[in-house]
Short mmCIF file of C-alpha atoms in Angstrom, two decimals:
data_model
loop_
_atom_site.label_atom_id
_atom_site.label_comp_id
_atom_site.label_asym_id
_atom_site.label_seq_id
_atom_site.Cartn_x
_atom_site.Cartn_y
_atom_site.Cartn_z
CA MET A 18 16.66 -10.59 21.14
CA ALA A 19 15.50 -8.78 23.93
CA GLU A 20 13.11 -10.63 26.65
CA LEU A 21 9.64 -8.17 26.98
CA SER A 22 7.61 -7.83 30.37
CA CYS A 23 3.73 -8.16 30.54
CA ARG A 24 3.62 -4.03 30.51
CA GLN A 25 6.22 -3.76 27.56
CA CYS A 26 4.11 -6.59 25.60
CA GLU A 27 1.12 -4.44 26.16
CA GLU A 28 2.62 -0.78 24.99
CA LEU A 29 2.91 -3.02 21.48
CA ALA A 30 -0.06 -5.01 21.34
CA GLU A 31 -2.09 -2.86 19.23
CA GLU A 32 0.65 -2.61 16.20
CA LEU A 33 0.75 -6.51 16.40
CA ALA A 34 -2.48 -6.74 16.04
CA LEU A 35 -2.07 -4.25 13.04
CA GLY A 36 1.00 -5.74 11.70
CA VAL A 37 2.87 -2.83 11.35
CA LEU A 38 5.42 -3.61 14.19
CA SER A 39 8.95 -3.34 13.14
CA CYS A 40 10.84 -6.70 12.34
CA HIS A 41 12.69 -7.00 15.32
CA GLU A 42 10.00 -5.48 17.67
CA ARG A 43 7.20 -7.77 16.67
CA ALA A 44 10.02 -10.92 17.19
CA ASP A 45 10.34 -9.91 20.69
CA ALA A 46 6.54 -9.32 21.03
CA LEU A 47 6.14 -13.06 19.74
CA ALA A 48 8.59 -14.54 21.89
CA HIS A 49 6.74 -13.26 24.88
CA LEU A 50 3.28 -13.94 24.13
CA GLU A 51 4.54 -17.88 23.94
CA THR A 52 5.29 -17.53 27.13
CA CYS A 53 2.04 -15.60 28.13
CA SER A 54 -1.73 -16.57 27.97
CA SER A 55 -3.00 -13.78 28.73
CA CYS A 56 -1.04 -11.22 26.25
CA GLN A 57 -1.79 -13.79 24.45
CA ASP A 58 -5.31 -13.57 24.56
CA ARG A 59 -5.26 -9.86 24.37
CA VAL A 60 -2.99 -9.01 21.30
CA SER A 61 -6.19 -12.32 19.96
CA ALA A 62 -8.94 -9.99 20.78
CA LEU A 63 -7.02 -6.59 19.36
CA THR A 64 -6.61 -8.71 16.08
CA ALA A 65 -10.10 -9.79 15.85
CA THR A 66 -11.09 -6.05 16.00
CA ALA A 67 -8.15 -5.14 13.52
CA ASP A 68 -9.22 -8.06 11.12
CA ARG A 69 -12.82 -6.77 11.44
CA LEU A 70 -11.86 -3.12 10.01
CA VAL A 71 -10.61 -4.41 6.60
CA GLU A 72 -13.61 -6.10 6.23
CA LEU A 73 -15.85 -3.39 6.62
CA LEU A 74 -14.05 -1.32 3.81
CA PRO A 75 -16.60 -0.81 0.55
CA PRO A 76 -16.49 -4.17 -1.64
CA VAL A 77 -16.17 -2.19 -5.14
CA GLU A 78 -16.75 -4.69 -7.95
CA PRO A 79 -13.93 -5.38 -10.61
CA PRO A 80 -13.32 -4.65 -13.80
CA ALA A 81 -15.09 -6.71 -16.92
CA GLY A 82 -13.37 -9.57 -17.48
CA PHE A 83 -11.51 -9.92 -13.90
CA GLU A 84 -13.80 -13.17 -12.89
CA GLN A 85 -12.96 -14.80 -16.17
CA ARG A 86 -9.31 -14.62 -15.52
CA VAL A 87 -9.63 -15.75 -11.79
CA ILE A 88 -11.26 -18.79 -12.87
CA ASN A 89 -9.40 -19.67 -15.90
CA ALA A 90 -6.21 -19.63 -12.96
CA LEU A 91 -8.36 -21.73 -10.98
CA THR A 92 -9.00 -24.12 -13.09
CA PRO A 93 -6.14 -25.18 -15.59
CA PRO A 94 -6.57 -27.31 -18.80
CA PRO A 95 -5.77 -30.94 -18.50
CA SER A 96 -2.29 -32.28 -19.20
CA PRO A 97 -1.32 -32.39 -22.58
CA ARG A 98 -1.49 -36.50 -22.92
CA THR A 99 -5.48 -36.12 -22.33
CA ARG A 100 -5.98 -32.48 -23.67
CA ARG A 101 -6.97 -34.07 -27.47
CA TRP A 102 -9.73 -36.76 -26.68
CA GLN A 103 -10.76 -34.74 -23.88
CA LEU A 104 -11.29 -31.54 -25.93
CA PRO A 105 -15.15 -31.45 -26.85
CA VAL A 106 -16.05 -32.81 -23.71
CA ALA A 107 -14.36 -29.92 -21.66
CA ALA A 108 -15.29 -27.28 -23.55
CA GLY A 109 -19.13 -28.58 -22.79
CA LEU A 110 -18.18 -28.63 -19.11
CA ALA A 111 -16.63 -26.05 -18.91
CA ALA A 112 -19.59 -23.53 -20.60
CA VAL A 113 -21.86 -25.83 -18.08
CA ALA A 114 -19.47 -24.31 -15.62
CA LEU A 115 -20.13 -21.07 -16.60
CA ALA A 116 -23.98 -21.01 -17.29
CA THR A 117 -24.14 -22.77 -13.58
CA SER A 118 -22.32 -21.02 -11.95
CA GLY A 119 -24.74 -19.41 -9.50
CA TRP A 120 -25.84 -23.08 -8.20
CA ILE A 121 -24.38 -23.43 -5.32
CA ALA A 122 -26.11 -20.38 -4.21
CA GLY A 123 -29.12 -20.45 -6.20
CA ARG A 124 -31.09 -23.68 -5.58
CA ALA A 125 -29.80 -24.89 -2.35
CA THR A 126 -30.65 -21.93 -0.32
CA HIS A 127 -33.91 -21.74 -1.43
CA ASN A 128 -35.37 -24.90 -1.00
CA GLN A 129 -33.01 -27.88 -1.26
CA THR A 130 -31.10 -27.47 1.91
CA PRO A 131 -31.66 -30.51 3.92
CA THR A 132 -33.14 -29.49 7.36
CA GLY A 133 -33.26 -32.88 9.28
CA ALA A 134 -32.48 -36.31 9.94
CA SER A 135 -35.21 -37.96 7.50
CA PRO A 136 -34.40 -36.35 4.47
CA GLN A 137 -36.31 -37.49 1.04
CA THR A 138 -34.52 -38.70 -1.88
CA GLN A 139 -35.29 -36.24 -4.89
CA THR A 140 -35.00 -37.17 -8.78
CA GLY A 141 -33.95 -35.81 -11.47
CA ASN A 142 -31.74 -36.29 -14.09
CA ASP A 143 -27.95 -36.55 -14.36
CA GLY A 144 -26.48 -35.47 -17.34
CA GLN A 145 -28.94 -32.20 -17.97
CA THR A 146 -27.62 -29.36 -19.07
CA GLY A 147 -27.09 -27.06 -15.39
CA GLU A 148 -28.04 -29.58 -12.88
CA ARG A 149 -25.01 -31.36 -10.74
CA THR A 150 -25.87 -33.98 -7.86
CA ILE A 151 -24.94 -33.37 -4.04
CA LEU A 152 -25.24 -36.19 -1.61
CA TYR A 153 -26.26 -35.39 1.41
CA ALA A 154 -26.81 -37.33 4.67
CA PRO A 155 -27.20 -36.17 8.31
CA LEU A 156 -24.59 -37.27 11.11
CA THR A 157 -26.02 -38.71 13.82
CA THR A 158 -24.33 -40.58 16.83
CA ALA A 159 -22.68 -43.90 16.31
CA GLU A 160 -25.32 -45.33 18.53
CA HIS A 161 -28.74 -43.84 16.96
CA GLU A 162 -29.88 -42.71 13.71
CA THR A 163 -32.67 -41.37 14.48
CA PRO A 164 -33.42 -37.36 13.60
CA GLU A 165 -33.01 -36.44 17.44
CA HIS A 166 -30.09 -38.13 17.19
CA GLN A 167 -28.79 -35.77 14.96
CA VAL A 168 -25.40 -33.72 15.36
CA GLY A 169 -24.00 -32.77 11.95
CA GLN A 170 -24.35 -33.07 7.96
CA ALA A 171 -22.44 -34.63 5.32
CA TYR A 172 -21.95 -33.87 2.04
CA LEU A 173 -20.18 -35.79 -1.03
CA TYR A 174 -20.07 -34.51 -4.52
CA PRO A 175 -19.19 -37.90 -6.16
CA GLY A 176 -17.90 -35.94 -9.34
CA HIS A 177 -14.53 -35.29 -11.05
CA PRO A 178 -12.73 -34.08 -8.88
CA SER A 179 -15.00 -35.96 -6.41
CA TRP A 180 -14.91 -33.79 -2.49
CA ILE A 181 -16.85 -34.25 1.28
CA TYR A 182 -18.16 -31.66 3.24
CA LEU A 183 -18.75 -32.51 7.15
CA SER A 184 -20.37 -29.91 9.88
CA LEU A 185 -20.28 -31.70 13.86
CA ASP A 186 -22.24 -29.70 16.14
CA ALA A 187 -22.55 -31.46 19.66
CA PRO A 188 -21.80 -29.18 21.93
CA ASN A 189 -22.24 -31.37 25.25
CA THR A 190 -20.62 -33.71 23.79
CA THR A 191 -16.79 -34.09 26.05
CA THR A 192 -14.72 -35.44 22.43
CA ALA A 193 -12.28 -33.19 22.26
CA GLY A 194 -8.52 -32.76 19.82
CA THR A 195 -8.72 -34.00 16.33
CA ILE A 196 -11.00 -36.16 14.55
CA ASN A 197 -10.49 -38.27 11.52
CA CYS A 198 -13.02 -38.41 8.61
CA GLU A 199 -13.33 -41.78 6.79
CA VAL A 200 -15.31 -43.03 4.16
CA VAL A 201 -16.39 -46.47 3.72
CA ARG A 202 -17.25 -48.31 0.88
CA ARG A 203 -19.90 -51.00 0.12
CA ASP A 204 -17.37 -53.94 0.34
CA GLY A 205 -16.19 -52.58 4.20
CA SER A 206 -13.10 -50.79 3.19
CA THR A 207 -11.80 -47.76 4.55
CA VAL A 208 -10.05 -44.80 3.01
CA SER A 209 -9.13 -41.89 5.40
CA VAL A 210 -9.83 -38.75 3.87
CA GLY A 211 -8.83 -36.08 6.57
CA SER A 212 -9.24 -34.66 9.54
CA PHE A 213 -9.88 -31.37 11.60
CA PRO A 214 -10.13 -30.08 15.29
CA LEU A 215 -12.84 -30.45 17.31
CA ILE A 216 -13.39 -27.08 19.60
CA ASN A 217 -16.62 -27.15 22.06
CA GLY A 218 -18.32 -30.27 20.28
CA ARG A 219 -17.92 -27.95 17.09
CA GLY A 220 -16.18 -28.39 13.70
CA SER A 221 -16.16 -28.25 10.39
CA TRP A 222 -13.90 -29.96 7.13
CA GLY A 223 -14.15 -30.48 4.06
CA GLY A 224 -11.33 -31.54 1.22
CA PRO A 225 -11.07 -34.43 -2.07
CA ALA A 226 -11.81 -37.48 -1.17
CA PRO A 227 -12.08 -40.67 -3.35
CA ILE A 228 -15.71 -40.96 -3.87
CA ASP A 229 -17.80 -43.27 -6.10
CA ARG A 230 -20.79 -43.06 -5.98
CA ASP A 231 -21.30 -46.90 -6.30
CA THR A 232 -20.12 -47.69 -3.57
CA LEU A 233 -19.70 -45.29 -1.16
CA ALA A 234 -21.78 -46.47 1.92
CA THR A 235 -20.96 -44.56 4.73
CA ALA A 236 -18.81 -41.49 5.96
CA LYS A 237 -17.72 -41.92 9.68
CA LEU A 238 -16.23 -39.28 12.54
CA ILE A 239 -13.60 -40.87 14.56
CA ASN A 240 -11.99 -39.58 17.36
CA ARG A 241 -8.66 -39.80 18.59
CA ASN A 242 -8.83 -43.18 20.93
CA GLY A 243 -10.71 -45.27 17.51
CA HIS A 244 -13.88 -44.54 18.76
CA THR A 245 -16.82 -43.83 15.78
CA LEU A 246 -18.45 -39.98 17.22
CA ALA A 247 -21.08 -40.14 14.06
CA LYS A 248 -21.77 -41.80 10.99
CA ALA A 249 -23.70 -40.65 7.61
CA HIS A 250 -24.94 -43.23 5.87
CA PHE A 251 -26.12 -42.92 2.29
CA GLY A 252 -28.06 -45.39 0.37
CA ARG A 253 -27.43 -47.60 -2.70
CA PRO A 254 -28.16 -44.84 -5.70
CA ARG A 255 -31.05 -44.85 -7.40
CA SER A 256 -30.24 -47.34 -10.32
CA THR A 257 -31.20 -50.39 -12.78
CA SER A 258 -31.88 -52.12 -10.05
CA GLY A 259 -35.77 -49.77 -9.85
CA GLN A 260 -36.14 -51.09 -5.94
CA HIS A 261 -35.40 -47.81 -3.98
CA SER A 262 -33.10 -47.55 -0.81
CA PRO A 263 -34.83 -46.37 2.57
CA PRO A 264 -34.63 -42.90 2.61
CA ARG A 265 -31.57 -42.43 4.78
CA HIS A 266 -30.36 -39.70 2.40
CA SER A 267 -31.08 -37.38 -0.32
CA GLU A 268 -29.48 -36.30 -3.55
CA HIS A 269 -29.64 -32.43 -4.32
CA ARG A 270 -30.38 -31.78 -7.80
CA LEU A 271 -28.61 -28.02 -8.08
CA ARG A 272 -29.82 -26.27 -11.06
CA GLY A 273 -28.00 -23.83 -12.14
CA HIS A 274 -28.47 -19.96 -13.21
CA SER A 275 -26.47 -17.18 -14.58
CA MET B 9 -25.03 -36.55 23.80
CA SER B 10 -27.30 -33.96 23.25
CA VAL B 11 -28.63 -33.32 20.22
CA ARG B 12 -28.28 -29.64 18.49
CA ARG B 13 -29.97 -29.50 14.95
CA THR B 14 -27.89 -27.55 12.06
CA PRO B 15 -31.04 -24.79 10.81
CA ALA B 16 -31.35 -25.17 7.18
CA ALA B 17 -28.68 -22.47 5.37
CA PRO B 18 -26.97 -21.49 2.49
CA ILE B 19 -24.28 -23.46 1.19
CA SER B 20 -21.48 -22.39 3.44
CA ASP B 21 -18.13 -20.06 2.63
CA ASP B 22 -16.88 -22.88 4.15
CA MET B 23 -18.53 -26.06 1.62
CA LEU B 24 -17.47 -23.77 -0.98
CA LEU B 25 -13.66 -23.30 0.13
CA ALA B 26 -13.47 -27.23 0.18
CA GLY B 27 -14.64 -27.46 -3.13
CA LEU B 28 -12.31 -24.90 -4.43
CA GLY B 29 -9.46 -26.59 -2.62
CA ALA B 30 -10.61 -30.07 -4.59
CA GLY B 31 -9.92 -28.48 -7.91
CA ASP B 32 -14.20 -28.21 -8.17
CA ALA B 33 -14.64 -25.92 -11.56
CA GLU B 34 -18.20 -24.66 -10.31
CA ALA B 35 -17.37 -24.18 -6.85
CA ALA B 36 -14.33 -21.90 -8.21
CA VAL B 37 -16.39 -20.05 -9.80
CA ALA B 38 -19.36 -19.86 -7.00
CA PHE B 39 -16.94 -19.10 -4.12
CA VAL B 40 -15.24 -16.38 -6.77
CA ARG B 41 -18.29 -14.67 -7.82
CA ARG B 42 -19.37 -14.51 -4.04
CA PHE B 43 -16.24 -12.70 -2.50
CA GLN B 44 -14.66 -10.87 -5.73
CA PRO B 45 -16.33 -7.51 -4.59
CA LEU B 46 -14.88 -7.81 -0.82
CA VAL B 47 -11.21 -8.95 -2.44
CA PHE B 48 -11.49 -6.50 -5.12
CA GLY B 49 -12.60 -3.57 -2.31
CA VAL B 50 -9.29 -4.41 0.30
CA ALA B 51 -7.06 -4.49 -3.02
CA VAL B 52 -8.33 -1.10 -4.04
CA ALA B 53 -8.86 0.17 -0.57
CA VAL B 54 -5.48 0.12 -0.06
CA VAL B 55 -3.53 0.15 -3.34
CA GLY B 56 -5.59 2.57 -4.97
CA ASP B 57 -4.59 1.68 -8.50
CA TYR B 58 -7.31 -0.62 -10.06
CA GLY B 59 -4.87 -2.29 -12.69
CA LEU B 60 -2.79 -3.44 -9.60
CA ALA B 61 -5.38 -4.24 -7.42
CA GLU B 62 -6.57 -6.18 -10.02
CA ASP B 63 -4.00 -8.58 -9.75
CA ILE B 64 -3.50 -8.63 -5.83
CA ALA B 65 -7.01 -9.78 -5.98
CA GLN B 66 -6.46 -12.37 -8.22
CA GLN B 67 -3.25 -13.64 -6.64
CA ALA B 68 -5.29 -13.46 -3.58
CA PHE B 69 -7.69 -15.97 -4.92
CA GLU B 70 -5.06 -18.52 -6.40
CA ARG B 71 -3.53 -18.62 -3.05
CA ALA B 72 -7.01 -19.01 -1.06
CA TRP B 73 -7.53 -21.86 -3.77
CA ARG B 74 -3.30 -23.33 -3.07
CA HIS B 75 -4.11 -23.34 0.46
CA ALA B 76 -7.26 -24.32 1.05
CA ALA B 77 -6.90 -27.20 2.93
CA LEU B 78 -4.78 -24.99 5.63
CA TYR B 79 -7.76 -23.03 6.31
CA ASP B 80 -8.58 -23.20 10.53
CA PRO B 81 -11.94 -22.21 10.98
CA ARG B 82 -10.62 -22.24 14.83
CA ARG B 83 -8.61 -18.77 13.76
CA GLY B 84 -11.77 -16.97 11.71
CA SER B 85 -14.48 -17.46 9.24
CA VAL B 86 -13.81 -17.84 4.99
CA ARG B 87 -14.44 -14.57 4.54
CA THR B 88 -11.76 -13.01 7.80
CA TRP B 89 -9.30 -15.42 6.29
CA LEU B 90 -9.60 -14.71 2.61
CA THR B 91 -9.16 -10.96 3.51
CA ARG B 92 -6.41 -11.72 5.57
CA ILE B 93 -4.96 -13.12 2.24
CA VAL B 94 -5.68 -10.22 0.11
CA HIS B 95 -5.11 -7.34 2.50
CA ASN B 96 -1.60 -9.18 3.58
CA LEU B 97 -0.76 -8.88 -0.27
CA ALA B 98 -2.24 -5.49 -0.97
CA VAL B 99 -0.36 -3.82 1.72
CA ASP B 100 3.43 -5.70 0.53
CA ALA B 101 2.77 -4.59 -2.72
CA ALA B 102 2.00 -1.11 -1.01
CA ARG B 103 4.85 -0.96 0.65
CA VAL B 104 6.78 -1.32 -2.37
CA ARG B 105 5.48 0.68 -4.49
CA ARG B 106 4.14 3.25 -2.27
CA PRO B 107 6.43 6.44 -4.09
CA ALA B 108 5.07 9.17 -1.32
CA PRO B 109 3.57 8.75 1.86
CA VAL B 110 -0.42 8.88 2.40
CA ASP B 111 -1.99 12.29 2.19
CA PRO B 112 -4.19 12.27 5.50
CA GLN B 113 -7.20 14.43 3.49
CA ASP B 114 -7.19 11.29 0.76
CA LEU B 115 -8.27 8.81 4.44
CA LEU B 116 -11.35 11.48 4.71
CA PRO B 117 -13.26 9.62 1.71
CA LEU B 118 -11.91 6.31 2.90
CA ILE B 119 -13.04 7.03 6.31
CA ALA B 120 -16.09 8.49 5.47
CA ALA B 121 -16.42 5.27 3.49
CA ILE B 122 -16.17 2.46 6.07
CA ALA B 123 -17.74 4.88 8.51
CA ASP B 124 -20.83 5.50 6.78
CA SER B 125 -22.72 2.69 4.15
CA PRO B 126 -26.01 3.06 4.52
CA GLU B 127 -27.34 0.52 1.58
CA ARG B 128 -24.46 -2.47 2.98
CA ARG B 129 -26.06 -1.57 6.59
CA VAL B 130 -29.52 -3.93 5.41
CA LEU B 131 -26.70 -6.61 5.51
CA ALA B 132 -24.19 -6.03 7.67
CA SER B 133 -23.83 -7.88 11.37
CA GLU B 134 -24.55 -6.49 14.32
CA ALA B 135 -20.41 -6.29 15.65
CA SER B 136 -19.91 -4.86 11.78
CA GLU B 137 -22.34 -1.73 12.91
CA GLN B 138 -21.07 -1.35 16.60
CA LEU B 139 -17.49 -0.61 14.48
CA ARG B 140 -18.76 1.32 12.49
CA VAL B 141 -20.12 4.02 14.70
CA ALA B 142 -17.51 3.26 17.23
CA LEU B 143 -15.07 4.79 14.13
CA ALA B 144 -17.89 7.45 13.20
CA THR B 145 -17.24 8.56 17.09
CA LEU B 146 -13.36 8.84 16.90
CA PRO B 147 -11.87 11.91 17.02
CA PRO B 148 -10.21 12.53 13.45
CA GLU B 149 -6.38 12.55 14.33
CA GLN B 150 -7.36 8.78 15.98
CA ALA B 151 -9.44 7.70 12.90
CA ARG B 152 -6.90 8.66 10.22
CA ALA B 153 -4.30 6.97 12.83
CA VAL B 154 -5.92 3.49 13.05
CA VAL B 155 -6.94 3.80 9.34
CA MET B 156 -3.60 4.26 7.87
CA ALA B 157 -1.92 2.17 10.61
CA GLY B 158 -5.54 -0.99 9.98
CA VAL B 159 -5.95 -0.46 6.42
CA HIS B 160 -2.49 1.43 4.77
CA GLY B 161 -0.12 -0.59 7.05
CA LEU B 162 1.57 2.43 7.89
CA SER B 163 3.76 1.85 10.74
CA THR B 164 3.74 4.47 13.60
CA ARG B 165 6.82 6.29 12.59
CA GLU B 166 5.27 6.82 9.17
CA ILE B 167 2.41 7.88 10.76
CA ALA B 168 4.24 10.51 12.71
CA ASP B 169 5.98 12.18 9.41
CA VAL B 170 2.93 12.21 7.42
CA GLU B 171 1.00 13.30 10.43
CA HIS B 172 4.42 15.91 11.85
CA VAL B 173 3.71 14.86 15.26
CA PRO B 174 6.42 12.86 17.64
CA VAL B 175 6.27 8.93 17.07
CA SER B 176 4.95 9.11 21.26
CA THR B 177 1.99 10.84 19.59
CA ALA B 178 1.20 8.90 16.89
CA LYS B 179 1.51 5.69 18.76
CA SER B 180 -1.34 7.04 21.27
CA ARG B 181 -3.59 7.67 18.85
CA ILE B 182 -3.44 4.80 17.60
CA ARG B 183 -3.50 2.89 20.81
CA ALA B 184 -6.54 5.02 21.62
CA ALA B 185 -8.40 4.14 18.81
CA MET B 186 -8.00 0.88 19.23
CA ALA B 187 -9.03 0.49 22.80
CA LYS B 188 -12.57 2.85 21.20
CA LEU B 189 -12.82 -0.16 18.57
CA HIS B 190 -12.36 -2.99 20.58
CA ALA B 191 -14.58 -1.68 23.11
CA ALA B 192 -17.23 -1.74 21.20
CA LEU B 193 -17.38 -5.51 20.43
CA PRO B 194 -17.37 -7.14 23.08
CA VAL B 195 -18.57 -10.38 21.31
CA LEU B 196 -15.34 -10.65 19.42
CA ARG B 197 -13.08 -11.53 22.53
CA SER B 198 -15.22 -14.94 22.71
CA ASP B 199 -15.41 -15.64 19.20
CA HIS B 200 -11.93 -15.10 17.52
CA GLY B 201 -9.54 -17.10 18.88
#
């Protein structure tokens, strides 16, 4: 492997960014980038330009049937052990999924995405065809849970599978590095669900999380020193007791449309 | 800590990807519907064959699904990440199947489509529009060179063969084109990477 100078690397930078160097040239250039931040920055910027060029390619609607084939591939059927008894249920869910596949872009876009730290609780009928519930709570600094101390948003879907999405936007924070996400249950037990990098006070992460609506209390973001950076509190589910929780969180009924 | 509220916004691409990665069927449907014209458009542009493009586009979605947890927002948007996935798959497929060199004349409609798409301008970002204008104003031989390399994945030597010019000339065209396109996008230098 030849050691490249910055000048030699510069001559390869465009082709490296475009992904068309030979294996040997690419290896030499990458080796140089390991030790040269200025060349690294240059190639990174050129790569962004190359990426943007590809993104300008005209969108084309795929042939009929493509969407269904892809969705079938992404949502495999249940295991044989459970398939027999689940079949009618699965068919119903699939029908709902197909009928409501516009739910996220539709309802949430227009009138149900929360904006502040004092969201209102919204009601609806779980199980009604074409509707589902995503829980939302503002992420606020650990010390302050007022609207003006909101630093992000937490969304949780307590379904099957359950998942979480956390977004932090606190550009003036001094915290940096990896942030851990934890879910705290009402009995005080804590489950670590994932982590994400915080860059200039901003970062987001989403992924699977074991969430039970009845036991969920709080989602927390913890920095590498173990300090709680922000929390999102989820009220008790509106349930059988008939008593309302304080309006700290909201439940989003996302009615589908095709 | 100062406060910066996040304005009301549609469900983000990141959030959809999180649902997809978690195996949420409805998130998968929404993700596919949101991105299938982009993914299929990239595949078709590179391989030029609808049947093969369908296979590639499906592979791209499956790869995004399997690797959703590896998505790193520091390295670009979900859209950019997904575009990279499908573009890499398409270029690999084209390299294996390519029976004949790309005809430079065949590139003209594609370059025109990239550079001039009025219906998409309504939704295009300012950066995309700047890049589109920059591409449209490149000398034709430079536009061909950068599209052959950046879209079709042709090496400098392959471009030289196709254009019947020395390798050094092909290289100069690529470098000049990239320099002009990059200069048109100053904002990208700070938000990508």
